[in-house]
Amino acid sequence: MANAIDGAIHRDKALVLGGGGPVGRAWEAGLVSGLMAQGVALNSADTIVGTSAGAIVGAQLALRLDLTVVAPAAPPPPLPPAASNALAELAKMTSAAWRAADPESRRQAIGQLALTAATPSEEQSMARVAIFSGRAWPAGLCVTAVNAQTGASVFWQQGSGIALDLAIAASCALPGVWPPITIGGQRFMDGGIRSMVNADLVPGHCAVIVVSCFPLAPPEGLGSESPQPVNSGPISEIEALRAAGANVDVIAPGPDLLALTGGGARMLDPTLVPQAFQIGLQQAIGEASRINAAWMEK
């Protein structure tokens, strides 16, 4: 697999939308909706990279679908019981994989857990992305995932020969919560296992907006006592883009979302979805001027 999107060096603008469960998806959707309402033309991006929740929001944006569908009048059914403790442990495991000299083997170990976990069926998982069934890939959209059997990272885009809804379901297949998705005889899991943003897929773009549903610092427990990292995940990805000359702006959760989610611990709680969407809308008002200035430079 290539390390970057084909033809990226000829492109100008990229929007990178990270993973964050149903609450992160709602916040991202509110944020993107709000920025668009404030005149930030995010739909002019040459490339949209979507990971997990960001794959859903990115596809909705690229297809010009209504982003407010993530804010239903009543909370959706709760996620499986395993979700209650999955996120914190998974964050530690994936952060350790970012820092490892052999990330694929670390991701393969996560994949084995994903393959053996008691989760809903693939059919039930596909129902979450039914709005994309039968739709053609929009130009410029890239969706990330990880092969649960090998640990290899993949990204799919127009021309990859993968159905859009399958790609998005795979990107959202959080280990221990949703099953890896079968595509071409292989099983694929959440793209956030590789990186929670995957910003390194857009080298050569002049203006990049990175939206992260989590603070960019590593999780607690992975401080100075940990082995010297090979990289620091999203932070090193963003630093590399800037070192290459890209104008990179980062939008991370503000205090309201952090308070709502207990610092990110409740990103899988579907009852928080309506509030998270509204917080995203409000945060967009404060971010719009800065983001639009950077976006309109190109």
XYZ file of C-alpha atoms in Angstrom:
298
model
C 0.000 0.000 0.000
C 1.164 3.523 -0.781
C 1.957 5.888 2.089
C -0.085 8.757 0.680
C -3.014 9.395 -1.584
C -2.135 9.130 -5.263
C -1.651 12.510 -6.891
C -1.648 14.384 -3.589
C 1.275 16.625 -4.544
C -0.883 18.270 -7.208
C -3.650 19.204 -4.787
C -4.236 22.224 -2.590
C -6.723 21.607 0.237
C -7.349 18.643 2.494
C -9.816 18.057 5.306
C -8.884 15.315 7.776
C -11.671 14.043 10.040
C -10.664 11.778 12.900
C -12.455 9.021 14.779
C -14.480 9.398 17.949
C -17.486 7.098 18.215
C -21.086 8.307 18.019
C -20.408 11.323 20.219
C -17.373 12.355 18.183
C -19.355 11.883 15.015
C -22.095 14.181 16.313
C -19.587 16.826 17.414
C -17.767 16.680 14.072
C -21.052 16.918 12.178
C -22.098 19.934 14.215
C -18.678 21.517 13.768
C -18.632 20.981 10.002
C -22.235 22.167 9.670
C -21.445 25.237 11.722
C -18.300 26.094 9.803
C -20.162 25.761 6.517
C -22.920 28.021 7.846
C -20.236 30.558 8.784
C -18.969 30.583 5.209
C -16.061 28.134 5.452
C -16.323 26.180 2.189
C -15.145 22.816 3.478
C -16.890 21.103 0.572
C -14.260 22.644 -1.701
C -11.616 20.296 -0.273
C -9.626 18.441 -2.911
C -9.230 15.548 -0.476
C -11.265 14.441 2.532
C -9.694 11.767 4.723
C -12.210 10.107 7.035
C -11.380 7.745 9.863
C -14.129 5.888 11.726
C -16.666 8.561 12.770
C -14.845 10.914 10.414
C -15.485 8.528 7.527
C -19.225 8.958 8.031
C -19.057 12.740 8.345
C -16.595 13.003 5.452
C -18.817 10.921 3.183
C -21.876 12.970 4.128
C -19.991 16.169 3.331
C -18.593 14.859 0.044
C -22.026 13.593 -1.019
C -23.744 16.832 0.057
C -25.958 14.916 2.490
C -27.634 16.510 5.493
C -25.188 16.391 8.397
C -27.885 17.082 10.970
C -29.125 13.475 10.737
C -26.781 12.645 13.635
C -28.980 14.611 16.034
C -32.170 12.539 16.342
C -35.120 13.660 18.454
C -34.713 10.607 20.715
C -31.493 8.807 21.677
C -30.675 5.758 19.508
C -30.520 2.290 21.095
C -27.512 1.779 23.391
C -24.356 0.192 22.041
C -23.301 -3.281 23.243
C -22.336 -3.625 26.945
C -18.693 -4.202 25.990
C -18.519 -0.552 24.921
C -18.462 0.656 28.520
C -14.795 -0.207 29.088
C -13.561 -0.657 25.525
C -12.462 2.860 24.693
C -9.911 3.468 27.459
C -8.178 0.113 27.013
C -8.214 0.398 23.244
C -6.695 3.884 23.426
C -3.746 2.510 25.399
C -3.236 -0.381 22.997
C -3.406 1.754 19.872
C -1.160 4.432 21.307
C 1.367 1.708 22.131
C 1.116 0.534 18.515
C 1.868 4.059 17.265
C 5.025 4.015 19.357
C 6.195 0.534 18.395
C 8.930 -0.354 15.943
C 6.579 -3.044 14.597
C 3.135 -1.376 14.525
C 1.579 -3.998 12.234
C 2.190 -6.802 14.708
C 0.697 -4.672 17.491
C -2.322 -3.940 15.321
C -2.587 -7.624 14.432
C -2.888 -8.407 18.153
C -5.714 -5.880 18.428
C -7.280 -7.488 15.377
C -7.285 -10.892 17.038
C -9.205 -9.420 19.951
C -11.625 -7.825 17.497
C -12.163 -11.089 15.643
C -12.955 -13.060 18.786
C -15.025 -10.479 20.680
C -18.737 -10.982 21.254
C -20.339 -8.240 19.172
C -23.435 -7.648 17.064
C -23.450 -9.213 13.594
C -21.913 -7.678 10.492
C -25.442 -7.236 9.170
C -26.348 -5.152 12.216
C -23.173 -3.142 11.798
C -23.988 -2.443 8.153
C -27.366 -1.042 9.201
C -25.490 1.875 10.802
C -24.314 3.060 7.391
C -27.432 2.262 5.371
C -27.598 5.831 4.036
C -24.525 5.043 1.915
C -25.814 1.794 0.427
C -25.720 1.871 -3.376
C -24.136 5.323 -3.537
C -21.171 5.971 -5.808
C -17.870 7.061 -4.305
C -17.514 10.842 -4.300
C -14.308 12.182 -5.807
C -11.599 13.031 -3.305
C -12.920 10.966 -0.400
C -10.465 8.600 1.303
C -11.639 6.131 3.951
C -9.153 4.396 6.257
C -9.244 0.921 7.823
C -6.948 -1.798 9.180
C -6.801 -5.457 8.176
C -7.745 -7.277 11.387
C -5.943 -10.453 10.291
C -2.611 -8.926 9.268
C -2.504 -5.526 10.984
C -1.826 -3.815 7.643
C -3.385 -0.401 7.152
C -5.472 0.316 4.058
C -7.232 3.246 2.516
C -9.943 3.183 -0.074
C -11.084 5.836 -2.500
C -12.865 6.228 -5.795
C -11.565 3.525 -8.110
C -10.598 1.110 -5.309
C -13.414 -1.242 -6.279
C -14.847 -1.343 -2.755
C -18.491 -0.455 -2.060
C -18.747 2.824 -0.184
C -20.949 1.484 2.606
C -18.620 -1.489 3.196
C -15.591 0.787 3.411
C -17.284 3.107 5.896
C -18.596 0.247 8.029
C -15.088 -1.226 8.166
C -13.587 2.127 9.134
C -16.132 2.319 11.993
C -15.655 -1.262 13.240
C -14.358 -0.450 16.705
C -12.764 -3.606 18.174
C -14.803 -5.143 20.967
C -17.841 -3.071 20.056
C -18.558 -3.822 16.382
C -17.339 -6.759 14.288
C -14.623 -6.457 11.633
C -16.250 -6.203 8.200
C -15.671 -8.834 5.517
C -14.422 -7.418 2.221
C -12.941 -9.673 -0.447
C -12.504 -12.532 1.983
C -10.568 -10.399 4.480
C -11.782 -8.786 7.719
C -11.244 -5.086 8.310
C -11.531 -2.988 11.456
C -11.526 0.617 12.587
C -9.088 2.928 10.791
C -8.394 4.603 14.127
C -6.269 1.619 15.091
C -3.619 2.988 12.723
C -4.077 6.618 13.782
C -6.962 8.572 15.215
C -6.620 11.108 12.378
C -4.340 9.623 9.643
C -3.135 13.080 8.665
C -0.017 11.596 7.065
C -2.112 10.592 4.050
C -2.202 14.150 2.699
C 1.419 15.263 2.058
C 1.744 17.902 -0.634
C -1.506 19.702 0.158
C -0.954 23.375 0.867
C -3.828 23.920 3.307
C -4.878 21.162 5.709
C -7.550 21.218 8.391
C -7.281 18.386 10.902
C -10.277 17.712 13.134
C -9.521 15.475 16.114
C -12.271 14.275 18.457
C -9.678 13.819 21.203
C -6.872 15.976 22.610
C -3.683 15.188 20.721
C -1.621 14.324 23.818
C -1.142 10.570 24.393
C -3.408 8.809 26.904
C -2.511 8.702 30.593
C -0.101 5.942 31.423
C 2.049 6.534 28.357
C 4.303 9.251 29.686
C 8.054 9.613 30.158
C 8.328 6.145 31.680
C 7.246 4.577 28.363
C 9.796 3.416 25.763
C 11.066 6.104 23.426
C 8.380 6.355 20.735
C 9.076 5.704 17.089
C 6.432 8.394 16.499
C 3.779 10.114 18.575
C 0.832 9.398 16.346
C -1.205 12.403 15.247
C 1.253 14.911 16.677
C 4.126 13.635 14.540
C 1.826 13.422 11.497
C 0.896 17.087 11.851
C 4.472 18.165 12.534
C 5.635 16.342 9.396
C 3.032 18.118 7.261
C 4.114 21.492 8.624
C 7.779 20.665 8.108
C 6.952 19.945 4.467
C 5.431 23.411 4.099
C 1.733 22.780 4.629
C -0.420 25.307 6.445
C -2.065 23.015 9.002
C -4.858 24.079 11.329
C -6.067 21.738 14.047
C -9.492 21.727 15.655
C -9.677 19.699 18.860
C -12.429 19.413 21.468
C -13.087 22.494 23.533
C -13.905 22.507 27.258
C -17.625 21.949 26.676
C -17.158 18.634 24.842
C -14.496 17.499 27.282
C -16.848 18.222 30.182
C -19.737 16.444 28.467
C -17.693 13.315 27.803
C -15.625 13.214 30.980
C -12.456 14.054 29.088
C -13.323 11.667 26.266
C -14.314 8.672 28.400
C -17.959 8.722 27.235
C -17.492 9.040 23.477
C -19.494 5.834 22.995
C -22.533 7.038 24.958
C -25.310 7.604 22.385
C -27.410 9.615 24.836
C -24.865 12.443 24.508
C -25.282 12.719 20.725
C -27.745 15.654 20.595
C -25.695 17.726 23.054
C -22.440 16.949 21.248
C -23.927 18.127 17.962
C -24.950 21.436 19.516
C -21.514 21.861 21.095
C -19.972 21.370 17.656
C -22.228 24.051 16.200
C -21.250 26.486 18.939
C -17.531 25.723 18.689
C -17.698 26.415 14.955
C -18.665 30.024 15.661
C -15.434 30.596 17.556
C -13.284 28.691 15.049
C -14.740 30.032 11.790
C -12.657 33.186 11.349
C -9.332 31.432 11.960
C -10.187 28.418 9.828
C -11.603 30.435 6.952
C -8.488 32.622 6.791
C -6.283 29.565 6.390
C -8.683 27.811 4.010
C -9.065 30.782 1.685
C -5.332 31.248 1.242
C -5.513 28.595 -1.472
